[in-house]
Amino acid sequence: MTTETAAVPASPAAPGAPLLEVTDVRKHFPGRSVGLLGRRSNPVKAVDGVSFTVHQGETIGLVGESGCGKSTTGRVVSKLIEPTSGSIRYEGRELAGLRPGQMRPLRREIQMIFQDPYSSLNPRHTIGTIVGSPFHIQRTKPEGGVKKAVQGLMERVGLNPEHYNRYPHEFSGGQRQRIGIARALALRPKLIVCDEPVSALDVSVQAQVVNLLEDLQSEFGLAYLFIAHDLSVVRHISDRVVVMYLGKVMETTDRDTLYESPMHPYTHALLSAVPIPDPTVESRRERILLTGDLPSPSNPPSGCVFHTRCPKYRTQLSETERERCRSEEPVLEEKRPGQSVYCHFAEARTDLIDGEADLPTTSGLRETRPRSAA
Amino acid sequence: MTITSPVPSAASTDPGVFLSVEDLRVHFPTDDGLVKSVDGLTFDLRRGEILGIVGESGSGKSVTAQAILGLHKGSKAKISGHIWLDGQDLVPASEDDMRAVRGSEIAMIFQDPLSSLHPFYTIGNQISEAYRVHNKVSGRDARKRTIEMLEKVGIPNAAARYSDYPHQFSGGMRQRAMIAMALICEPKLLIADEPTTALDVTVQAQILELIKELRNELNSAVILITHDLGVVAETCDHVVVMYGGQAVEKGPVADLFDVPEMPYTWGLLSSMPRMDRVRQTRLTPIPGSPPSLIQVPKGCVFNPRCRFSDRVEGNRCFTVHPDLLPTAPGHEVRCHIDPEERRQILLTEIRPNL
């Protein structure tokens, strides 16, 4: 069977069943040996109990600061690293614990796009070799030969197929990212884990690549796990968003709810920190500054992991309430339909993005905003 | 290419102006040809003002900053024009003169704090060195001053962290240490080259807040180089938009976001996704890629990517290099399209899709 025929977007799996189901996944990296006796320090809990689902054709945004475990989650999902515990079910099959040989046939269906288009392409290989390598590794023979398939892919992602024999250094950053996308697309995957795919690109080029990813999604019915720290891009591209902090999920809900009435204090701080390209709006927004640095993931705080930096804990809670934050760890629970939050004292805020608390609904363009000059 | 050098504006005689860059050109001869990284840049900056320089990679924004600091001296770069700093022209200044200016008059914060701090020396050591070079003080005084500075930029437990090495600091703290180093001599001009690009949004918010606070306290002039229009909207008073080594639009920050007139600025604004808007169907990228600085397009630098060049009669976009002309007080645009028509295009074609 060729990959071409396997590429039919419609999945044979039961309709409505998630494509990928991640349940309570943990990844703890062993600590360094300390001293002569080789005692190990505490393990680094990079990912500590993360659960989410991805449906066919859907985009899940995974956001958080650096060190929150979002990239590790992406790597665990694509099985580049083995989780310490937890389950990753792909179309009903358990991926955790599969040996590399057992995993290989499934690798066609889960692919990855990396952040840095300069280091993710082998400088000694031509574009033809790079984009064609998935066919060789998987020993599949596309119809019409590898070269034709590669040139078709290059054309699809907006590269000139005549550049088949060129080397990566002859391309710009945006074009290299297209090469990485063509390679990920070669075997017609169903899920692509995108780890910061547009962060290294200039805005005008970034928009080209975001549009390309969206076109490919509707054409091939792809699902994306979109890992990014840029909350504006995530709002544009995602259907649902997962916010992570210190290896745990803080809040997860659909896109518009997350941006218009987020409930977790960490989400509040993240959203308020993103500058908006409009000086009028910018001047009336509240900026919630987080104090201090990210705690060490090998020695996370007791109780709620966010309490050491939580603005709400610091300024709004009573001592008994604070005691609860320090001693009892919250669980991610559904506070409103479709909105799960990890916080004892979750409360929706609607004024973070444009400085006005006037957005009870999630629909309709807000075109009536006053402009200072026109 | 027709080189039109804009006549130095009368503003350079304005006594309030602290830094005045006039027709600055930085050209690098290479084997492939002359790279015109900065080609005729003019702007003024007053004390206490924050000027944003925006543009994509290769637009010449960082080279401009390096030229102001005199970092091209001794290299092959050909520099012409004037950089007036408080009445002194820095372009002909010697390396020794520049050394006295750097650190005390002008300081710079770089994008990547890890590669701009020396891994073998302690943070405190590196910061106090900057102070001792420009001031005759004892080691103890320098240490005291350094700890004060570290406290000011928000490093907790500064006295104890004085003897830490850069790798013991997190990314945000390193950038704070760089800011402390830049500000220890109370420079009158601070150049921040993408100071927050490598940082998380939450840390970015802290650092921008810090730069604004210090500006208010020291009344320094600040040049903030960035590609993030959000950062500009939040921090800057004036903006220069650079493209292909030239300023294509400049003006007060409110004008630039409310009534931008240059097609490139429109492109930048409409290509970025907005967190404060409900999702549009598609982003509108600027087609193509930035120009080669060796073979700069004839006529307007932006013409290969401009959607509106058919609005100009006689193909002038492709033959005549447009001047940077005033369109409103303090607002200048480099574009052949008639100003009335530009405003019309903005209202009817650009604004609805922003």
XYZ file of C-alpha atoms in Angstrom:
728
model
C 0.000 0.000 0.000
C 1.367 3.384 -0.850
C 1.158 6.329 1.425
C -0.901 8.130 -1.160
C -3.852 5.880 -0.590
C -3.378 5.938 3.151
C -3.713 9.660 3.001
C -7.477 9.842 2.926
C -8.265 12.370 5.623
C -11.394 10.650 6.863
C -10.362 8.472 9.763
C -11.582 4.920 10.079
C -11.702 5.353 13.853
C -15.034 5.780 15.555
C -16.447 9.218 14.847
C -16.154 11.544 17.814
C -13.391 9.498 19.390
C -10.302 11.595 20.020
C -7.314 11.111 17.766
C -4.930 11.506 20.664
C -5.713 11.096 24.317
C -3.027 12.093 26.786
C -3.819 11.078 30.353
C -1.837 12.024 33.443
C 1.483 11.951 31.615
C 4.599 12.548 33.682
C 8.173 12.948 32.599
C 10.707 13.132 35.394
C 14.341 13.472 34.447
C 16.678 11.889 36.985
C 18.634 14.373 39.076
C 22.388 14.743 38.856
C 24.586 12.663 41.133
C 25.745 14.636 44.122
C 28.882 13.878 46.068
C 31.120 10.834 46.118
C 28.439 8.404 47.157
C 26.542 9.108 43.977
C 23.364 10.083 45.738
C 20.944 11.549 43.249
C 19.340 14.917 43.755
C 15.596 15.313 43.291
C 14.330 14.443 39.810
C 13.351 17.314 37.538
C 9.615 17.076 37.135
C 9.452 18.547 33.653
C 5.942 17.267 33.008
C 3.905 16.341 36.027
C 0.467 14.972 35.307
C -0.705 16.482 32.032
C -3.940 15.404 30.361
C -5.585 16.627 27.188
C -7.184 15.283 24.033
C -6.748 16.170 20.384
C -9.485 15.440 17.875
C -9.112 14.924 14.173
C -8.525 18.159 12.288
C -8.256 20.194 15.455
C -5.529 22.513 16.695
C -4.583 22.481 20.353
C -2.421 25.371 21.485
C 0.031 24.616 24.275
C 1.291 27.784 25.941
C 3.366 28.755 28.931
C 6.677 30.326 29.871
C 9.967 28.660 29.046
C 10.610 25.829 31.455
C 6.921 25.023 31.921
C 7.286 21.671 30.170
C 5.434 22.420 26.945
C 8.231 21.244 24.645
C 8.811 18.136 26.761
C 5.099 17.386 26.448
C 5.420 17.680 22.657
C 8.374 15.340 22.646
C 6.606 12.819 24.830
C 3.541 12.879 22.586
C 5.642 12.264 19.479
C 7.511 9.616 21.471
C 10.904 11.191 20.982
C 11.211 10.551 24.705
C 9.456 7.953 26.785
C 7.088 9.220 29.512
C 7.834 8.234 33.105
C 4.201 7.328 33.626
C 0.788 7.982 32.188
C -0.920 7.001 29.001
C -0.777 8.344 25.451
C -3.487 6.756 23.338
C -3.399 7.372 19.614
C -6.514 6.161 17.791
C -7.123 3.888 20.726
C -3.594 2.385 20.730
C -1.354 2.874 23.715
C 1.938 4.502 22.702
C 3.607 4.637 26.102
C 5.935 1.680 26.492
C 6.124 0.803 22.787
C 9.603 -0.181 21.639
C 11.204 1.802 18.793
C 10.472 -1.006 16.344
C 6.823 -1.139 17.332
C 6.628 2.622 17.180
C 8.073 2.941 13.665
C 4.905 2.281 11.635
C 3.069 4.826 13.787
C 5.678 7.490 13.145
C 4.123 8.049 9.742
C 1.057 9.377 11.420
C 2.657 11.598 14.048
C 5.225 14.040 12.701
C 6.999 17.038 14.087
C 7.998 20.547 12.965
C 10.772 22.201 14.934
C 11.428 25.747 16.006
C 14.788 26.503 14.524
C 14.858 26.051 10.762
C 18.623 26.543 10.869
C 19.467 23.576 13.066
C 16.690 21.160 12.119
C 17.911 20.629 8.542
C 21.127 18.770 7.799
C 23.386 21.289 6.023
C 25.095 18.556 3.978
C 21.878 17.210 2.478
C 20.013 18.659 -0.457
C 16.384 19.606 -0.091
C 15.480 16.576 -2.177
C 17.261 14.263 0.262
C 15.800 15.976 3.319
C 12.196 15.935 2.143
C 12.583 12.471 0.629
C 14.158 10.858 3.689
C 10.834 9.885 5.335
C 10.063 7.714 2.290
C 13.407 5.936 2.562
C 13.218 5.467 6.304
C 9.725 4.058 6.098
C 10.577 2.094 2.935
C 7.542 3.381 1.121
C 7.484 3.982 -2.597
C 5.198 6.827 -3.505
C 3.471 6.695 -6.845
C 5.663 8.076 -9.606
C 8.818 7.809 -7.522
C 10.319 9.708 -4.631
C 11.521 12.627 -6.696
C 8.096 13.338 -8.100
C 6.507 13.076 -4.653
C 9.115 15.417 -3.164
C 8.635 17.965 -5.912
C 4.887 17.765 -5.421
C 5.378 18.451 -1.706
C 7.743 21.324 -2.416
C 5.212 22.877 -4.704
C 2.471 22.385 -2.141
C 4.355 24.268 0.569
C 5.262 27.082 -1.795
C 8.815 26.202 -2.773
C 10.071 26.061 -6.331
C 10.330 22.331 -7.243
C 13.347 23.156 -9.401
C 15.294 23.836 -6.214
C 15.320 20.091 -5.508
C 19.115 19.933 -5.572
C 19.826 23.003 -3.472
C 21.207 23.018 0.054
C 19.533 24.510 3.130
C 21.930 27.479 3.339
C 20.598 28.722 0.025
C 17.178 29.346 1.558
C 15.842 32.042 3.871
C 14.430 31.273 7.306
C 10.832 31.210 6.074
C 11.693 28.930 3.166
C 13.590 26.581 5.459
C 10.566 26.340 7.688
C 8.590 25.373 4.579
C 11.141 22.627 3.919
C 10.594 21.336 7.462
C 6.843 21.400 6.843
C 7.216 19.511 3.548
C 9.249 16.844 5.334
C 6.651 16.508 8.076
C 3.937 16.233 5.459
C 5.647 13.607 3.293
C 3.996 10.557 4.823
C 0.583 12.194 5.122
C 0.450 12.231 8.929
C -2.722 12.807 10.905
C -1.090 14.675 13.753
C 1.763 17.155 13.578
C 3.446 18.370 16.731
C 4.611 21.913 15.949
C 7.187 23.120 18.452
C 7.356 26.910 18.132
C 7.176 26.689 14.324
C 6.958 30.419 13.667
C 8.836 31.936 16.603
C 12.076 32.404 14.673
C 10.439 34.155 11.719
C 9.790 37.806 10.946
C 6.158 38.888 11.248
C 5.456 39.170 7.530
C 6.937 35.728 6.872
C 5.332 34.328 10.011
C 1.920 35.157 8.557
C 2.777 33.266 5.359
C 3.735 30.149 7.315
C 0.694 30.360 9.613
C -1.564 30.592 6.551
C 0.212 27.627 4.976
C -0.280 25.529 8.111
C -3.969 26.390 8.092
C -4.382 25.558 4.408
C -2.683 22.210 4.868
C -4.882 21.504 7.838
C -8.082 21.938 5.880
C -6.695 20.129 2.857
C -5.427 17.045 4.653
C -7.558 17.060 7.795
C -4.478 17.410 9.991
C -4.546 17.839 13.727
C -1.904 20.111 15.249
C -0.439 20.233 18.694
C 0.802 23.798 18.436
C 3.403 24.655 21.049
C 4.143 28.367 21.253
C 4.820 31.154 23.644
C 3.304 33.815 21.391
C -0.234 34.169 22.665
C -1.372 36.194 19.654
C -0.446 33.457 17.188
C -2.035 30.865 19.462
C -5.273 32.802 19.540
C -5.272 32.912 15.782
C -4.536 29.275 15.091
C -5.921 27.187 17.962
C -9.339 25.704 18.579
C -8.579 24.949 22.194
C -5.733 26.100 24.401
C -3.868 24.406 27.238
C -1.961 26.717 29.604
C 0.956 25.086 31.411
C 3.044 26.131 34.399
C 5.773 24.113 36.071
C 4.817 20.877 34.357
C 1.121 21.098 35.134
C -1.953 22.261 33.269
C -3.304 25.466 34.810
C -6.283 26.024 32.584
C -7.754 24.555 29.455
C -10.705 25.717 27.430
C -11.704 26.806 23.968
C -9.876 29.677 22.364
C -12.298 32.531 22.772
C -13.214 31.714 26.350
C -9.567 31.553 27.303
C -8.819 34.975 25.888
C -12.058 36.688 26.847
C -12.795 35.304 30.281
C -9.831 33.377 31.647
C -10.185 32.090 35.206
C -6.724 31.134 36.420
C -4.566 33.916 37.933
C -1.600 32.673 35.873
C -3.569 32.987 32.635
C -4.547 36.487 33.764
C -0.906 37.430 34.228
C 0.140 35.917 30.904
C -2.567 37.686 28.934
C -2.014 41.005 30.644
C 1.699 40.825 29.835
C 1.266 40.561 26.076
C 1.568 44.037 24.589
C -1.134 44.921 22.087
C -0.199 46.939 19.003
C -2.552 49.797 19.734
C -1.339 52.596 22.022
C -4.893 53.632 22.956
C -5.850 50.195 24.208
C -2.401 49.694 25.677
C -2.681 52.765 27.876
C -5.830 51.579 29.651
C -4.900 47.962 30.191
C -3.859 46.663 33.565
C -0.529 44.900 33.613
C -0.243 42.143 36.197
C 3.441 41.739 36.930
C 4.572 38.409 38.274
C 7.302 38.711 40.845
C 10.256 36.419 41.192
C 11.388 33.621 38.944
C 9.999 30.247 38.022
C 10.572 27.844 40.946
C 12.805 24.865 40.273
C 10.874 21.955 38.750
C 12.927 19.572 40.873
C 11.650 21.170 44.033
C 8.197 22.582 43.293
C 6.331 24.584 45.947
C 3.911 22.798 48.268
C 0.192 22.982 47.637
C -0.616 24.968 44.530
C 2.590 25.187 42.474
C 1.760 28.744 41.459
C 1.186 30.178 44.931
C 4.728 31.558 45.262
C 4.155 33.948 42.377
C 0.369 34.265 42.418
C -0.805 37.891 42.445
C -4.161 36.838 43.834
C -2.536 34.919 46.696
C -0.440 37.967 47.519
C -3.060 40.668 47.405
C -6.598 39.308 47.618
C -6.774 36.212 49.769
C -7.261 35.978 53.518
C -4.806 34.059 55.686
C -7.060 30.979 55.907
C -7.450 30.968 52.173
C -3.702 31.299 51.732
C -3.153 28.390 54.064
C -5.262 26.296 51.726
C -3.150 27.354 48.706
C 0.012 26.392 50.570
C -1.113 23.030 51.873
C -3.670 21.592 49.478
C -2.894 21.078 45.829
C -5.798 22.053 43.579
C -6.978 19.663 40.881
C -7.803 20.595 37.317
C -11.583 20.639 37.452
C -14.349 21.952 35.265
C -15.427 25.268 36.789
C -17.668 26.258 33.918
C -18.838 24.114 31.000
C -15.783 23.381 28.885
C -13.408 25.367 31.066
C -11.155 23.435 33.432
C -9.030 25.320 35.917
C -6.373 24.348 38.470
C -7.106 26.846 41.233
C -8.984 26.932 44.535
C -10.150 30.453 43.965
C -10.693 30.661 40.215
C -12.605 33.666 39.013
C -13.236 34.865 35.473
C -11.860 38.211 34.354
C -12.944 39.899 31.158
C -10.962 43.130 31.227
C -7.477 41.868 30.525
C -7.246 42.199 26.801
C -8.699 45.544 25.940
C -8.910 47.088 29.367
C -12.699 47.122 29.428
C -14.858 44.597 31.235
C -17.605 44.612 28.685
C -17.363 41.335 26.877
C -19.827 38.855 28.203
C -20.224 37.149 24.837
C -17.606 35.514 22.735
C -19.002 36.410 19.369
C -19.067 39.477 17.204
C -16.319 41.815 16.173
C -15.704 44.723 18.465
C -15.414 47.328 15.783
C -17.000 50.085 17.806
C -13.940 50.735 19.911
C -13.236 54.463 19.934
C -10.223 55.546 17.976
C -8.334 58.575 19.148
C -7.893 59.936 15.648
C -9.195 58.845 12.315
C 19.647 54.261 -8.138
C 18.942 57.887 -7.576
C 20.269 58.909 -4.250
C 18.123 61.548 -2.715
C 19.604 62.790 0.455
C 16.967 64.509 2.494
C 18.122 67.933 3.587
C 18.964 67.805 7.301
C 15.875 68.985 9.050
C 15.886 72.215 10.955
C 15.181 70.146 14.058
C 18.890 69.463 14.489
C 19.318 73.038 15.658
C 16.514 72.561 18.168
C 18.195 72.865 21.575
C 16.070 70.079 23.070
C 17.474 67.491 20.701
C 20.027 65.285 22.378
C 20.871 62.839 19.627
C 20.575 63.788 16.016
C 21.343 61.278 13.279
C 21.681 62.941 9.882
C 21.769 61.066 6.601
C 23.618 58.144 8.162
C 24.957 55.577 5.698
C 26.725 52.380 6.702
C 27.986 50.377 3.741
C 29.983 47.156 3.955
C 32.174 46.183 1.002
C 31.997 42.405 0.511
C 33.087 39.977 -2.187
C 29.553 39.948 -3.544
C 29.231 43.703 -3.710
C 28.508 46.701 -1.519
C 25.991 45.904 1.230
C 24.031 49.043 1.978
C 22.873 48.170 5.471
C 21.851 51.684 6.390
C 21.238 54.116 3.590
C 20.368 57.684 4.469
C 18.793 57.516 7.896
C 17.802 60.703 9.697
C 16.140 61.057 13.081
C 16.230 63.161 16.252
C 15.844 62.149 19.851
C 15.272 64.257 22.975
C 16.160 63.492 26.585
C 13.502 61.456 28.331
C 12.064 60.160 25.071
C 11.833 56.560 23.937
C 12.296 56.057 20.218
C 11.298 52.729 18.706
C 13.081 51.438 15.618
C 10.993 48.712 14.016
C 11.729 46.498 11.066
C 12.347 42.957 9.949
C 15.694 41.214 10.085
C 18.110 42.837 7.689
C 16.363 46.201 7.730
C 19.405 47.891 9.257
C 18.110 48.546 12.744
C 20.916 46.859 14.647
C 23.599 48.266 12.337
C 22.272 51.738 13.129
C 22.697 51.081 16.838
C 26.201 49.755 16.315
C 27.102 52.819 14.270
C 25.907 55.148 17.024
C 28.114 53.282 19.480
C 31.019 53.454 17.021
C 31.358 49.702 16.914
C 32.236 49.764 13.211
C 35.389 51.775 13.783
C 38.392 49.818 12.647
C 36.289 47.587 10.403
C 35.894 47.841 6.644
C 32.538 49.567 6.975
C 32.145 52.874 5.162
C 30.235 55.313 7.302
C 29.056 58.733 6.215
C 26.649 61.303 7.562
C 26.540 62.704 11.066
C 25.679 61.396 14.483
C 25.399 64.426 16.740
C 25.405 63.504 20.395
C 24.924 66.585 22.520
C 26.748 68.679 19.902
C 29.619 66.258 19.301
C 29.814 64.420 15.962
C 30.566 60.757 16.590
C 31.183 59.756 12.968
C 34.703 61.216 12.705
C 35.501 60.566 16.396
C 38.509 58.348 17.060
C 38.360 54.977 18.762
C 39.820 56.519 21.941
C 37.225 59.280 21.993
C 34.511 56.707 21.525
C 35.785 54.642 24.405
C 35.202 57.584 26.741
C 31.696 58.045 25.354
C 30.672 54.402 25.505
C 29.431 53.334 28.874
C 29.293 56.811 30.352
C 27.322 58.727 27.711
C 25.830 55.889 25.665
C 25.151 52.395 26.899
C 23.714 49.429 25.134
C 21.687 46.383 26.117
C 21.976 43.451 23.749
C 19.474 40.821 22.809
C 21.173 37.762 24.198
C 22.356 38.361 27.754
C 24.145 35.039 28.027
C 26.499 35.702 25.159
C 27.144 39.281 26.235
C 28.212 38.338 29.774
C 31.590 36.723 30.300
C 31.122 33.244 31.752
C 34.413 33.299 33.742
C 33.764 36.447 35.759
C 31.157 37.027 38.406
C 28.195 39.240 37.644
C 29.297 41.757 40.268
C 32.806 41.863 38.899
C 31.619 42.621 35.375
C 29.243 45.346 36.453
C 31.677 47.089 38.771
C 34.348 47.007 36.081
C 32.119 49.153 33.882
C 31.851 51.652 36.738
C 35.541 51.713 37.578
C 36.605 52.314 33.990
C 34.733 55.608 33.927
C 35.040 56.698 37.562
C 38.035 56.933 39.869
C 36.646 55.002 42.801
C 37.866 52.347 45.200
C 36.914 48.725 44.773
C 34.727 48.912 47.840
C 32.760 51.893 46.546
C 32.323 50.230 43.190
C 30.991 47.131 44.895
C 28.562 49.173 46.947
C 27.352 50.993 43.873
C 26.974 47.713 41.954
C 24.864 46.180 44.695
C 22.697 49.303 44.711
C 22.235 48.986 40.967
C 21.394 45.282 41.190
C 18.778 46.113 43.802
C 17.389 48.860 41.623
C 16.856 46.500 38.697
C 15.039 44.093 40.978
C 17.509 41.322 41.721
C 16.519 39.833 45.071
C 19.256 39.413 47.648
C 21.648 41.495 45.543
C 24.583 41.463 47.969
C 24.675 37.674 47.949
C 24.161 37.402 44.195
C 27.092 39.799 43.584
C 29.522 36.889 43.406
C 27.324 34.624 41.283
C 28.391 33.662 37.783
C 26.144 34.344 34.768
C 25.077 30.700 34.484
C 23.592 30.897 37.964
C 21.173 33.598 36.824
C 17.938 32.935 34.923
C 17.347 34.604 31.550
C 15.328 37.459 33.018
C 17.861 38.059 35.780
C 20.738 38.121 33.299
C 18.935 40.731 31.284
C 18.431 42.721 34.498
C 22.138 42.398 35.222
C 22.891 43.705 31.710
C 20.582 46.641 32.359
C 22.333 47.302 35.663
C 25.662 47.272 33.832
C 24.365 49.613 31.150
C 22.926 52.057 33.655
C 25.602 52.114 36.320
C 27.261 55.187 34.831
C 23.882 56.872 34.335
C 24.194 57.165 30.549
C 22.305 59.907 28.785
C 21.460 57.594 25.927
C 20.472 53.969 26.318
C 20.245 51.748 23.253
C 18.303 48.537 23.786
C 18.646 46.128 20.868
C 15.778 43.612 21.059
C 16.121 43.560 24.862
C 13.169 41.256 25.419
C 13.089 39.058 22.329
C 14.663 36.083 24.086
C 12.443 36.452 27.147
C 9.003 35.229 28.137
C 6.103 37.679 27.984
C 5.840 37.882 31.746
C 9.535 38.737 32.054
C 9.292 41.039 29.043
C 6.614 43.028 30.842
C 8.909 43.405 33.870
C 11.911 44.501 31.785
C 9.923 47.050 29.749
C 8.472 48.425 32.957
C 12.013 48.726 34.315
C 13.284 50.565 31.234
C 10.407 53.029 31.488
C 11.022 53.602 35.203
C 14.717 54.213 34.710
C 14.001 56.576 31.850
C 11.783 58.598 34.163
C 14.346 58.571 36.925
C 17.477 59.415 34.923
C 15.732 61.365 32.139
C 17.784 59.387 29.623
C 16.981 59.122 25.962
C 16.229 55.558 24.923
C 16.384 53.855 21.534
C 14.420 50.622 21.575
C 15.060 48.343 18.641
C 12.433 45.682 18.156
C 10.407 43.792 15.615
C 7.405 43.571 17.931
C 4.852 46.295 17.262
C 3.161 45.460 20.540
C 6.300 46.403 22.452
C 6.455 49.665 20.508
C 2.846 50.522 21.302
C 3.455 49.857 24.955
C 6.742 51.672 25.455
C 7.688 54.185 22.785
C 6.928 57.859 22.187
C 8.169 57.975 18.602
C 8.718 55.304 15.998
C 10.918 54.877 12.943
C 9.881 52.061 10.609
C 12.889 50.764 8.692
C 12.889 48.720 5.526
C 15.876 47.869 3.356
C 18.189 50.190 5.287
C 15.945 53.223 5.026
C 13.356 54.879 7.184
C 10.086 54.415 5.312
C 7.819 56.015 7.881
C 8.338 57.849 11.130
C 6.175 59.689 13.560
C 4.606 59.808 17.005
C 3.473 56.398 18.207
C -0.236 57.301 18.152
C -0.054 58.396 14.494
C 1.795 55.312 13.433
C -0.827 52.987 14.811
C -3.894 55.126 14.088
C -3.092 56.680 10.747
C -0.197 54.778 9.201
C 0.382 55.781 5.591
C 3.190 53.636 4.208
C 2.131 50.347 2.555
C 4.916 48.520 4.404
C 3.578 49.688 7.769
C 0.118 48.550 6.683
C 1.617 45.202 5.774
C 3.271 44.850 9.165
C 0.113 45.767 11.027
C -2.130 43.451 9.039
C 0.227 40.483 8.991
C 0.355 40.102 12.743
C -2.347 38.154 14.523
C -4.049 40.228 17.199
C -4.688 38.803 20.610
C -7.377 41.392 21.273
C -9.520 40.524 18.287
C -11.785 37.668 17.515
C -10.044 35.597 14.872
C -10.173 36.839 11.302
C -10.381 34.226 8.599
C -6.821 34.588 7.409
C -3.772 36.643 8.103
C -2.631 38.963 5.346
C 1.080 38.412 4.892
C 3.323 40.735 2.930
C 4.104 38.710 -0.195
C 7.730 37.926 -1.026
C 10.720 38.432 1.193
C 12.885 41.375 2.294
C 15.174 42.880 -0.381
C 18.803 42.119 -0.955
C 20.877 44.962 0.436
C 23.409 44.512 -2.356
C 20.958 44.993 -5.199
C 18.447 47.310 -3.661
C 15.358 47.569 -5.881
C 15.347 50.563 -8.191
C 12.868 53.260 -7.249
C 11.071 52.618 -3.989
C 12.755 49.846 -1.947
C 9.400 48.322 -1.137
C 8.089 48.157 -4.730
C 8.559 44.378 -5.322
C 6.237 43.623 -2.404
C 3.869 46.571 -2.623
C 0.250 45.949 -3.599
C -0.395 49.564 -4.378
C 2.269 50.504 -6.922
C -0.386 50.614 -9.645
C -1.922 53.623 -7.867
C 0.982 55.788 -8.960
C 1.087 57.232 -12.437
C 3.961 56.691 -14.833
C 5.526 53.729 -13.045
C 7.346 56.106 -10.715
C 7.507 53.476 -7.942
C 9.933 51.545 -10.127
C 12.023 54.439 -11.390
C 12.115 57.258 -8.853
C 13.256 56.820 -5.265
C 10.626 58.541 -3.100
C 11.648 61.070 -0.444
C 10.633 60.897 3.169
C 8.069 63.703 3.180
C 5.996 65.162 6.005
C 2.307 64.336 5.880
C 1.263 65.590 9.321
C 3.220 67.378 12.086
C 6.091 65.075 13.000
C 4.823 62.308 10.743
C 6.866 61.515 7.619
C 6.238 58.938 4.908
C 8.353 57.649 2.028
C 5.762 56.811 -0.627
C 4.751 58.064 -4.070
C 1.036 57.574 -3.567
C -0.778 60.866 -3.169
C -1.323 61.556 0.583
C -5.085 62.034 0.093
C -5.302 58.714 -1.688
C -3.187 56.999 0.963
C -5.621 58.075 3.661
C -8.475 56.870 1.491
C -6.830 53.464 0.990
C -6.225 53.221 4.722
C -9.884 53.895 5.502
C -11.446 51.727 2.843
C -9.022 48.865 2.277
C -6.680 48.529 5.220
C -8.532 49.518 8.388
C -11.498 47.131 7.878
C -9.124 44.178 7.680
C -6.901 45.080 10.602
